[in-house]
Short mmCIF file of C-alpha atoms and ligand atoms in Angstrom, two decimals:
data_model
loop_
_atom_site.label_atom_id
_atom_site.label_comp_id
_atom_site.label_asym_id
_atom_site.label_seq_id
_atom_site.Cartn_x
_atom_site.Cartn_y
_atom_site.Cartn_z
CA UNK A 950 18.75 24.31 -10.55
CA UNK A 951 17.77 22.71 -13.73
CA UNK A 952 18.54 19.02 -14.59
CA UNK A 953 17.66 16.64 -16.94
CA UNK A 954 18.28 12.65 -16.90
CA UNK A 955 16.49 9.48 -17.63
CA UNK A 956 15.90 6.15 -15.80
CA UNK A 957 14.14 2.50 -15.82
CA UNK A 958 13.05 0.80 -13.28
CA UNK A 959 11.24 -2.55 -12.92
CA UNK A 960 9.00 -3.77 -9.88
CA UNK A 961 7.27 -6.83 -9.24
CA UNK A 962 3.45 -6.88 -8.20
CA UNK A 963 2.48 -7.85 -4.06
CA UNK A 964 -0.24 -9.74 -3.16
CA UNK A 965 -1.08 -9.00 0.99
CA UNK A 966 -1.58 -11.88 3.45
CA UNK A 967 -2.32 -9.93 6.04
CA UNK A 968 -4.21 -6.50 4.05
CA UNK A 969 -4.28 -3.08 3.92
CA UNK A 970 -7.87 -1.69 3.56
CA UNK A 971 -8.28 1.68 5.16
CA UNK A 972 -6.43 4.93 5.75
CA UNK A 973 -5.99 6.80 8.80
CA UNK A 974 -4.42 10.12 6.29
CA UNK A 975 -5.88 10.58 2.71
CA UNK A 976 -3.88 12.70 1.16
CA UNK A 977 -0.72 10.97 2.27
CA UNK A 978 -2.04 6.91 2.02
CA UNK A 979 -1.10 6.70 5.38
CA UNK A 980 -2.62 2.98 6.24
CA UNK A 981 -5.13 2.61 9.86
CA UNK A 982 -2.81 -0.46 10.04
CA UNK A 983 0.43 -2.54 8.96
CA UNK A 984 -0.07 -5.37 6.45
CA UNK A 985 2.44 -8.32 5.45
CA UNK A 986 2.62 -8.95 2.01
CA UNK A 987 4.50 -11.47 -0.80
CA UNK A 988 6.59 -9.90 -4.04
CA UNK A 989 6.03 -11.85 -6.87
CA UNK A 990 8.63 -12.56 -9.91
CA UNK A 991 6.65 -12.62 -13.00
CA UNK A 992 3.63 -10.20 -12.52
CA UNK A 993 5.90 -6.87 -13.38
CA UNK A 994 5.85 -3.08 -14.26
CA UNK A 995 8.82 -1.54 -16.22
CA UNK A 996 8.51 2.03 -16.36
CA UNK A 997 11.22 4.92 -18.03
CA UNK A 998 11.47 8.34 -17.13
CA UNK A 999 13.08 11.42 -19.08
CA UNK A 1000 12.54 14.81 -17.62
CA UNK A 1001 13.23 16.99 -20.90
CA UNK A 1002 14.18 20.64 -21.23
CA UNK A 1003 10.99 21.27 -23.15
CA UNK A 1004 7.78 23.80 -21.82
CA UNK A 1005 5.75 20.63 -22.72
CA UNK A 1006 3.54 19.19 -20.08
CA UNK A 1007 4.00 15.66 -18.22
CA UNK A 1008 3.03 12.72 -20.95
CA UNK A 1009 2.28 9.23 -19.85
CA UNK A 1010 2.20 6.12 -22.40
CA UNK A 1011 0.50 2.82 -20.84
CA UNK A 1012 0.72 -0.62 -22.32
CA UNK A 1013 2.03 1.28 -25.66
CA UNK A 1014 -1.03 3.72 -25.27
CA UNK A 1015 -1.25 7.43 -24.90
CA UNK A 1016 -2.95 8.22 -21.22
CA UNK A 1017 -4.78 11.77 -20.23
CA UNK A 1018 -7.17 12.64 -18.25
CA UNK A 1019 -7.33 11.40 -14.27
CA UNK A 1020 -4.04 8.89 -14.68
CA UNK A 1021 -1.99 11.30 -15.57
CA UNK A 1022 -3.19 13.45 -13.05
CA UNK A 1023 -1.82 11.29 -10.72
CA UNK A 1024 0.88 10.49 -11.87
CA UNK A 1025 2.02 14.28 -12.69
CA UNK A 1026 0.72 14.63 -8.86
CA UNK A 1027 3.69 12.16 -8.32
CA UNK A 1028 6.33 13.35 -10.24
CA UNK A 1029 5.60 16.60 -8.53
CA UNK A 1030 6.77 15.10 -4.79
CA UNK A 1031 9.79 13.90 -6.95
CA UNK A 1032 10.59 16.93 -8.74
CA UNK A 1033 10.16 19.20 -5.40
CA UNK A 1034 12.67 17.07 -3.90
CA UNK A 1035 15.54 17.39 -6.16
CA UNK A 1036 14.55 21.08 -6.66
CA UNK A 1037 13.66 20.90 -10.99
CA UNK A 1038 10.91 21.83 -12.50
CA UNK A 1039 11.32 20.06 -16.20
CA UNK A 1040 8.03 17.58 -17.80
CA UNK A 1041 9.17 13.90 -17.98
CA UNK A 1042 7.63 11.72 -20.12
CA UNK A 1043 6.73 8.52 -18.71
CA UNK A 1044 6.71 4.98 -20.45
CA UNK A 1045 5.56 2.13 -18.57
CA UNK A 1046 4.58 -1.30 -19.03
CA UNK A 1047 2.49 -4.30 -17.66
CA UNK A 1048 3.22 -7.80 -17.99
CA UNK A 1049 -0.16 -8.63 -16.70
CA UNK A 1050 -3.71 -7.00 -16.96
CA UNK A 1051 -3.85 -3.58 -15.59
CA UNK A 1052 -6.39 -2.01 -12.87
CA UNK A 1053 -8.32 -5.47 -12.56
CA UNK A 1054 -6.89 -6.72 -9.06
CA UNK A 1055 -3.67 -7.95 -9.78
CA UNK A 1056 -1.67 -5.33 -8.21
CA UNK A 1057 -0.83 -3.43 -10.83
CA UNK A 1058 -0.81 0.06 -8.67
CA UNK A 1059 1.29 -1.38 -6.42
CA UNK A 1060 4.35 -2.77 -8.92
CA UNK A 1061 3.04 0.79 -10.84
CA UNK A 1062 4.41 3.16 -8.35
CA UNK A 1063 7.38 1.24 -7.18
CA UNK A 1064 8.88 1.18 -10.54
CA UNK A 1065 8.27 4.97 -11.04
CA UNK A 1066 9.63 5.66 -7.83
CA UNK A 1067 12.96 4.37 -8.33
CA UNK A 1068 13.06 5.38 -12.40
CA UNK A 1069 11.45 8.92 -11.58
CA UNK A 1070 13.86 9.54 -8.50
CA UNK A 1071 16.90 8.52 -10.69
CA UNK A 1072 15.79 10.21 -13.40
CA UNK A 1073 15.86 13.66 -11.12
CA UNK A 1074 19.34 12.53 -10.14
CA UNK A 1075 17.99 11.69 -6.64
CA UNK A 1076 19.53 8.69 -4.56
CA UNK A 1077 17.22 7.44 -2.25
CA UNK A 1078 17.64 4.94 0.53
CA UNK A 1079 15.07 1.65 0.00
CA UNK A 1080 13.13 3.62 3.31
CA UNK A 1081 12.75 6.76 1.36
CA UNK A 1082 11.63 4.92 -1.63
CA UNK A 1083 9.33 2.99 0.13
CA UNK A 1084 7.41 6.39 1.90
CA UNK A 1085 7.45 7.94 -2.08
CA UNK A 1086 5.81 5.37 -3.13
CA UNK A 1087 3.57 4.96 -0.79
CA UNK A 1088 2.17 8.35 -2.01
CA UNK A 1089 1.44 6.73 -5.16
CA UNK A 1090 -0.38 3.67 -3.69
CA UNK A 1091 -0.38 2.48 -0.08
CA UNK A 1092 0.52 -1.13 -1.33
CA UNK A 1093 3.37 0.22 -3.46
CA UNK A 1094 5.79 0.93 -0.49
CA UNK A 1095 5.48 -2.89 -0.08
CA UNK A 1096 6.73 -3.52 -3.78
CA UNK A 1097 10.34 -1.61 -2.95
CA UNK A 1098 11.00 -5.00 -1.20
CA UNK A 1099 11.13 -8.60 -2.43
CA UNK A 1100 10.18 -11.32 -0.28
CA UNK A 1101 8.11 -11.44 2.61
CA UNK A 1102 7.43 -7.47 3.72
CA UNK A 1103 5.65 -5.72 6.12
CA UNK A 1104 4.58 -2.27 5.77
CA UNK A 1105 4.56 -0.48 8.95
CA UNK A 1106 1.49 1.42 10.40
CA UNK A 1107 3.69 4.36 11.92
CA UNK A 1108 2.52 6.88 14.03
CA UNK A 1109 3.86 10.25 12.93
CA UNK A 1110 1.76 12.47 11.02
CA UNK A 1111 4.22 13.29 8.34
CA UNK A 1112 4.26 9.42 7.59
CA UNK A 1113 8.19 9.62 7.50
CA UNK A 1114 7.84 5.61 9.16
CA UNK A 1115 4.80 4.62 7.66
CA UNK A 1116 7.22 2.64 5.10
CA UNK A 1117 7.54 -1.12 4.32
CA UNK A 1118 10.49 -3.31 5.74
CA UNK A 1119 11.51 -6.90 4.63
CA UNK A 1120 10.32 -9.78 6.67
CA UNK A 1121 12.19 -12.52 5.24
CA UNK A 1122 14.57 -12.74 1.80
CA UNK A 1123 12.51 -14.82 -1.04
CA UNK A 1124 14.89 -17.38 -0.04
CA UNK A 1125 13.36 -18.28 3.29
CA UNK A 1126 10.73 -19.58 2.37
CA UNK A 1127 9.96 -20.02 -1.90
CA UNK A 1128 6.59 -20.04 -2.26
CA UNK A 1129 4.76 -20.39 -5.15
CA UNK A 1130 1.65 -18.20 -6.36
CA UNK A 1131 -0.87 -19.59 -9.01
CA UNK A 1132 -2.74 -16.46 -9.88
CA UNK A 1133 -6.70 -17.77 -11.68
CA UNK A 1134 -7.75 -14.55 -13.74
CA UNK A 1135 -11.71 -14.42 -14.02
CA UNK A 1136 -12.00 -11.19 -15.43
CA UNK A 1137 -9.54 -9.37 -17.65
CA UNK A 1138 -11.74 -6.13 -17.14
CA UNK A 1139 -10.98 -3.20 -14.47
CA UNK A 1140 -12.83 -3.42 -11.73
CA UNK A 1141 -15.74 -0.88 -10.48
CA UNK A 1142 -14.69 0.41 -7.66
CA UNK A 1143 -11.01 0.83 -7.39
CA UNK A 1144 -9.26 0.08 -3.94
CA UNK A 1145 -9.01 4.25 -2.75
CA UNK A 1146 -12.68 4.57 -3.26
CA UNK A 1147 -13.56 1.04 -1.69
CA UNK A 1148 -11.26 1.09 1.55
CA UNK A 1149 -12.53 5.08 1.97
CA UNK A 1150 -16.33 3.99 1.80
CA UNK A 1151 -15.72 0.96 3.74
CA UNK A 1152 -14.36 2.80 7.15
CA UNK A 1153 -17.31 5.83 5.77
CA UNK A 1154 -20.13 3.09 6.36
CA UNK A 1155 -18.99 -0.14 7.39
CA UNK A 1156 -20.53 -1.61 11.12
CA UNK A 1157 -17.27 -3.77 11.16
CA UNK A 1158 -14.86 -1.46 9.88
CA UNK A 1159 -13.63 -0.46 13.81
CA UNK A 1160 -12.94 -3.90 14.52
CA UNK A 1161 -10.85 -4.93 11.38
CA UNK A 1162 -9.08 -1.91 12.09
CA UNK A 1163 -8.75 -2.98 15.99
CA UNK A 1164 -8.21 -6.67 14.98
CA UNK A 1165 -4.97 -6.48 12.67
CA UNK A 1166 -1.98 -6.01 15.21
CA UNK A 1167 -3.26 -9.98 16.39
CA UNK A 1168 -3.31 -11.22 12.52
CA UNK A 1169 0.28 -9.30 11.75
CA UNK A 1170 1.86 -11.05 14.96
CA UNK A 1171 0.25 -14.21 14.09
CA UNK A 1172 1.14 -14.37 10.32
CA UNK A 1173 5.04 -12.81 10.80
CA UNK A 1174 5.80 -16.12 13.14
CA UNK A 1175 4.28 -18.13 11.03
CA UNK A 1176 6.13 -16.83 8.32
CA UNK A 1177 9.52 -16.38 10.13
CA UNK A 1178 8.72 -20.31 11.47
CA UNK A 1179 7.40 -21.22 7.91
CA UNK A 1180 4.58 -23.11 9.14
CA UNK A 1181 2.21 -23.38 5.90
CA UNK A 1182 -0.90 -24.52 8.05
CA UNK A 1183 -0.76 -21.55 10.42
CA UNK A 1184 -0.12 -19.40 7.35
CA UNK A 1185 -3.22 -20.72 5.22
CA UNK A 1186 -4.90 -20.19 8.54
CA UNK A 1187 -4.71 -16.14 8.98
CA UNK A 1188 -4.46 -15.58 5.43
CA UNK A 1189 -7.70 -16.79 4.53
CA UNK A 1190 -9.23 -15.47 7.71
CA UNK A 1191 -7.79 -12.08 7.52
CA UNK A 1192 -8.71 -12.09 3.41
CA UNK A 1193 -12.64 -13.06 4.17
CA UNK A 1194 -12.51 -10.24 7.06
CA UNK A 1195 -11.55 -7.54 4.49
CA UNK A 1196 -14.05 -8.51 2.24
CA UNK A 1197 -17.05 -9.19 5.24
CA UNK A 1198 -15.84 -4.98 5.81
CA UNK A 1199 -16.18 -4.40 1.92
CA UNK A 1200 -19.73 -6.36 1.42
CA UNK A 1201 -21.06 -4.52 4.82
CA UNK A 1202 -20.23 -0.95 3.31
CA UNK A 1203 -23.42 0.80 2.04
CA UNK A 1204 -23.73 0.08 -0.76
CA UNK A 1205 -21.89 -3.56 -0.08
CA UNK A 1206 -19.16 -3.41 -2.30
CA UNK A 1207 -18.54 -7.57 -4.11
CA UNK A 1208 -15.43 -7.97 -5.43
CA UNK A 1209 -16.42 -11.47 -6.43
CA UNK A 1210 -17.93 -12.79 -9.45
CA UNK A 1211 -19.57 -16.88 -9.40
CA UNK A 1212 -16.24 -18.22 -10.53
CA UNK A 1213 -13.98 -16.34 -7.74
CA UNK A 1214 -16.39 -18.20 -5.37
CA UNK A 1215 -16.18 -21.22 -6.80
CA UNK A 1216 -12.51 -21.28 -6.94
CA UNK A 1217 -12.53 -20.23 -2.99
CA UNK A 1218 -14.28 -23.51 -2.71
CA UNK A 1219 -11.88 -25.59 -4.74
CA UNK A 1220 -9.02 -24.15 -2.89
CA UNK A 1221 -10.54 -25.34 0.37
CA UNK A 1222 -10.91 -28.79 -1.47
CA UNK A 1223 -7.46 -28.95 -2.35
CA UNK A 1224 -6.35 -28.43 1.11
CA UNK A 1225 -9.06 -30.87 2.33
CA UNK A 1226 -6.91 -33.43 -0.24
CA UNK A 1227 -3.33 -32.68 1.57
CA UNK A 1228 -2.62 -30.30 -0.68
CA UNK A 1229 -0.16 -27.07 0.98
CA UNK A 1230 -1.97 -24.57 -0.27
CA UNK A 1231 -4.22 -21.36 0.33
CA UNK A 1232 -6.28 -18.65 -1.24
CA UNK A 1233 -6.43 -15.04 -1.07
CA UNK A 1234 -8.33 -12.22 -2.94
CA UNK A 1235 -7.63 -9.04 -3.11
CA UNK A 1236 -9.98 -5.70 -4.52
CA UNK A 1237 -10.85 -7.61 -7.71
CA UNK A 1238 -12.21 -11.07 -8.65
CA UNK A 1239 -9.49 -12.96 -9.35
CA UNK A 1240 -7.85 -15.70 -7.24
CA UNK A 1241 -4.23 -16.11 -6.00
CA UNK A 1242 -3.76 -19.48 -4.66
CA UNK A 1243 -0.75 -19.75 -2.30
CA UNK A 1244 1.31 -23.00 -1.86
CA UNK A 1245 4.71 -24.64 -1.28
CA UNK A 1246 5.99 -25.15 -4.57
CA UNK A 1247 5.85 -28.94 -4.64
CA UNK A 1248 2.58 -28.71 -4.82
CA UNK A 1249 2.38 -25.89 -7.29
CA UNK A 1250 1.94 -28.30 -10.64
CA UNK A 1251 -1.13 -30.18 -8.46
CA UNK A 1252 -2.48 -26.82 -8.20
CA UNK A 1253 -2.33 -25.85 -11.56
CA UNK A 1254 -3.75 -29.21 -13.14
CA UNK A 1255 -6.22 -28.97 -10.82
CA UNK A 1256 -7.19 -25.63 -11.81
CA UNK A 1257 -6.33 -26.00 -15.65
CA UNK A 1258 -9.68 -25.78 -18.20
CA UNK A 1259 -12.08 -25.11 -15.19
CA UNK A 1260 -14.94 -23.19 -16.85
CA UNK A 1261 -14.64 -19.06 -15.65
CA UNK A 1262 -11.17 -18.93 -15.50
CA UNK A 1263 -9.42 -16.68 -18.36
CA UNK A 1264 -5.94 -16.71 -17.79
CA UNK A 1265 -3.47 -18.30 -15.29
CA UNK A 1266 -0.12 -17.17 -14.27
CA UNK A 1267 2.31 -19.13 -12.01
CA UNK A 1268 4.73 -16.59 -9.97
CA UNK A 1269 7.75 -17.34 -7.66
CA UNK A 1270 8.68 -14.84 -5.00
CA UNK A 1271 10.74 -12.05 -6.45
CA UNK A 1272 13.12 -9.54 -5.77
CA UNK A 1273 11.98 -5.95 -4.89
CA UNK A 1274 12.31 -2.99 -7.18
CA UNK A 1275 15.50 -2.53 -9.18
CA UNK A 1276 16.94 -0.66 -11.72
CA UNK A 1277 16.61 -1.51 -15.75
CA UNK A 1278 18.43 -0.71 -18.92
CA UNK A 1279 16.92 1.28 -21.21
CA UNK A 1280 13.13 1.97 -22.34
CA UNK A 1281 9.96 0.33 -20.84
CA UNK A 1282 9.22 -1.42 -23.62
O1 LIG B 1798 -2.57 0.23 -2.61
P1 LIG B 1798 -3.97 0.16 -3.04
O2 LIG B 1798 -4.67 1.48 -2.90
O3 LIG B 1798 -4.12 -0.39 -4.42
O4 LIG B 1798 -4.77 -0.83 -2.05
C1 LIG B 1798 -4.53 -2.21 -1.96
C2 LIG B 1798 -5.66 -2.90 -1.32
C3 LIG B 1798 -5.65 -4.42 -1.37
O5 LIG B 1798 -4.98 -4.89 -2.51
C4 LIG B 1798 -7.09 -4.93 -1.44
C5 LIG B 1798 -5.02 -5.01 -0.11
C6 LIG B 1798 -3.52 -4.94 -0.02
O6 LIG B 1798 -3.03 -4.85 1.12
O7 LIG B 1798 -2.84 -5.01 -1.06
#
């Protein structure tokens, strides 16, 4: 069967509460455990996809540049699950776009591979269910199958081998609950050590690694009521705790991998102050040294004067919770 077709998609970026760091399955990004995570509005990917009747191979433009080498690897590796699904064999070029710095912490693999998910599944004339997309994406980046949802989502540990249920579910609408995320960039650079290398030499070498792993079923329960009860103190609570666990696991790998530069610590500190000063709000950091601070959105213009022209930070972005991925008109661009 041959086909050809073309599809957009756009997919907002997640930042995890509760985290994912460590897989029980390589090949498949099958996670040791669940996470909960927040889709944001404004941090987004918009990707097309045209499989062409040409014997060229797959081509890939990022951010308006040509990609080879490893990226495209993976991303042909991707298209492949795609293409063996709907049974064609054509290239597809891919065009896909950031709103917000790529590979440097902010996600950008997980909005990434949601977006092609839905554009390269349409594209192939596929129709998938939001569970199916979810476990394709997932393929592409365990965090992505969180990004098929808006909201408050929880990906799901499963248990089967194939990883047909280790797939994301929503938690609560973006409505429940509209929190506001004030994301502090201190480096526009990517990072070292990306997130597949990090989580793999973290459970390799890490002495804490079995008890993060052991420890997350208490900080799920414990952040999904506070969620579902939208209680901002309890919230703050295991979100910074379970954020300072994952990186504890990532500085005790050998060698310790630090995500953090002076100003991500010093920005830890101030969001600690702010909540010292009655302020609703939190911090979390992810693989990378930047800073998402976490609040009800009253407070969200407090935050941001507070954290407006302190020396280290680059760039600031304020984010609402979003919808998950959806279908767009036309090109990436
Ligand atoms: O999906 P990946 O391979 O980019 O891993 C994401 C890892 C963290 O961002 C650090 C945590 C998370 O749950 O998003």
């Amino acid at each position: 069967m041959t086909k050809t077709g073309s599809a957009a998609a756009v997919a907002g970026a997640n930042f995890a509460l509760v985290k994912y760091w460590g897989k029980r399955d390589d090949r498949l990004n099958l996670p040791a455990a669940g996470s909960i995570s927040i889709t944001v509005d404004s941090l987004t990917t918009r990707t097309s996809v045209t499989f062409k009747d040409t014997k060229e191979r797959d081509s890939l433009l990022m951010n308006g540049k040509a990609v080879s080498g490893k990226m495209l690897d993976k991303v042909s590796g991707f298209l492949n699950l795609v293409r063996n699904r709907a049974g064609i064999r054509q290239p597809a070029s891919v065009e896909t776009v950031n709103s917000f710095p790529t590979g440097a912490g902010l996600a950008s693999s997980a909005s990434g591979f949601a977006a092609l998910a839905l554009a390269a599944s349409n594209a192939a004339g596929l129709n998938l269910s939001r569970h199916e997309l979810s476990v394709l994406a997932r393929q592409g980046s365990g965090s992505a199958a969180r990004s098929v949802f808006g909201g408050f989502v929880e990906m799901n540990r499963g248990s089967r081998d194939d990883g047909e249920d280790a797939a994301a579910t929503e938690l609560a609408a973006a409505a429940h609950w509209p929190l506001t995320v004030t994301v502090a960039v201190t480096d526009l650079n990517p990072k070292d050590t990306g997130s597949r290398d990090g989580m793999a030499l973290s459970r390799e070498t890490s002495p804490f690694y079995p008890n993060w792993v052991a420890g997350a079923d208490a900080d799920l329960a414990e952040c999904r009521k506070a969620v579902l009860n939208r209680d901002f103190g309890k919230l703050a609570d295991v979100s910074e705790f379970n954020c300072l666990k994952m990186h504890g696991v990532a500085m005790s790998s050998r060698p310790g991998l630090i995500y953090w530069n002076d100003t991500t610590v010093r920005l830890i500190h101030e969001a600690r102050r702010m909540r010292n000063d009655g302020i609703p709000v939190f911090f979390t950091v992810d693989a990378g040294p930047q800073v998402k601070f976490i609040s009800l959105p009253e407070a969200a213009l407090t935050v941001k004067t507070r954290l407006d022209g302190m020396p280290g930070i680059k760039e600031l972005f304020s984010c609402s919770l979003g919808e998950g991925v959806c279908e767009a008109k036309g090109g990436a661009g």
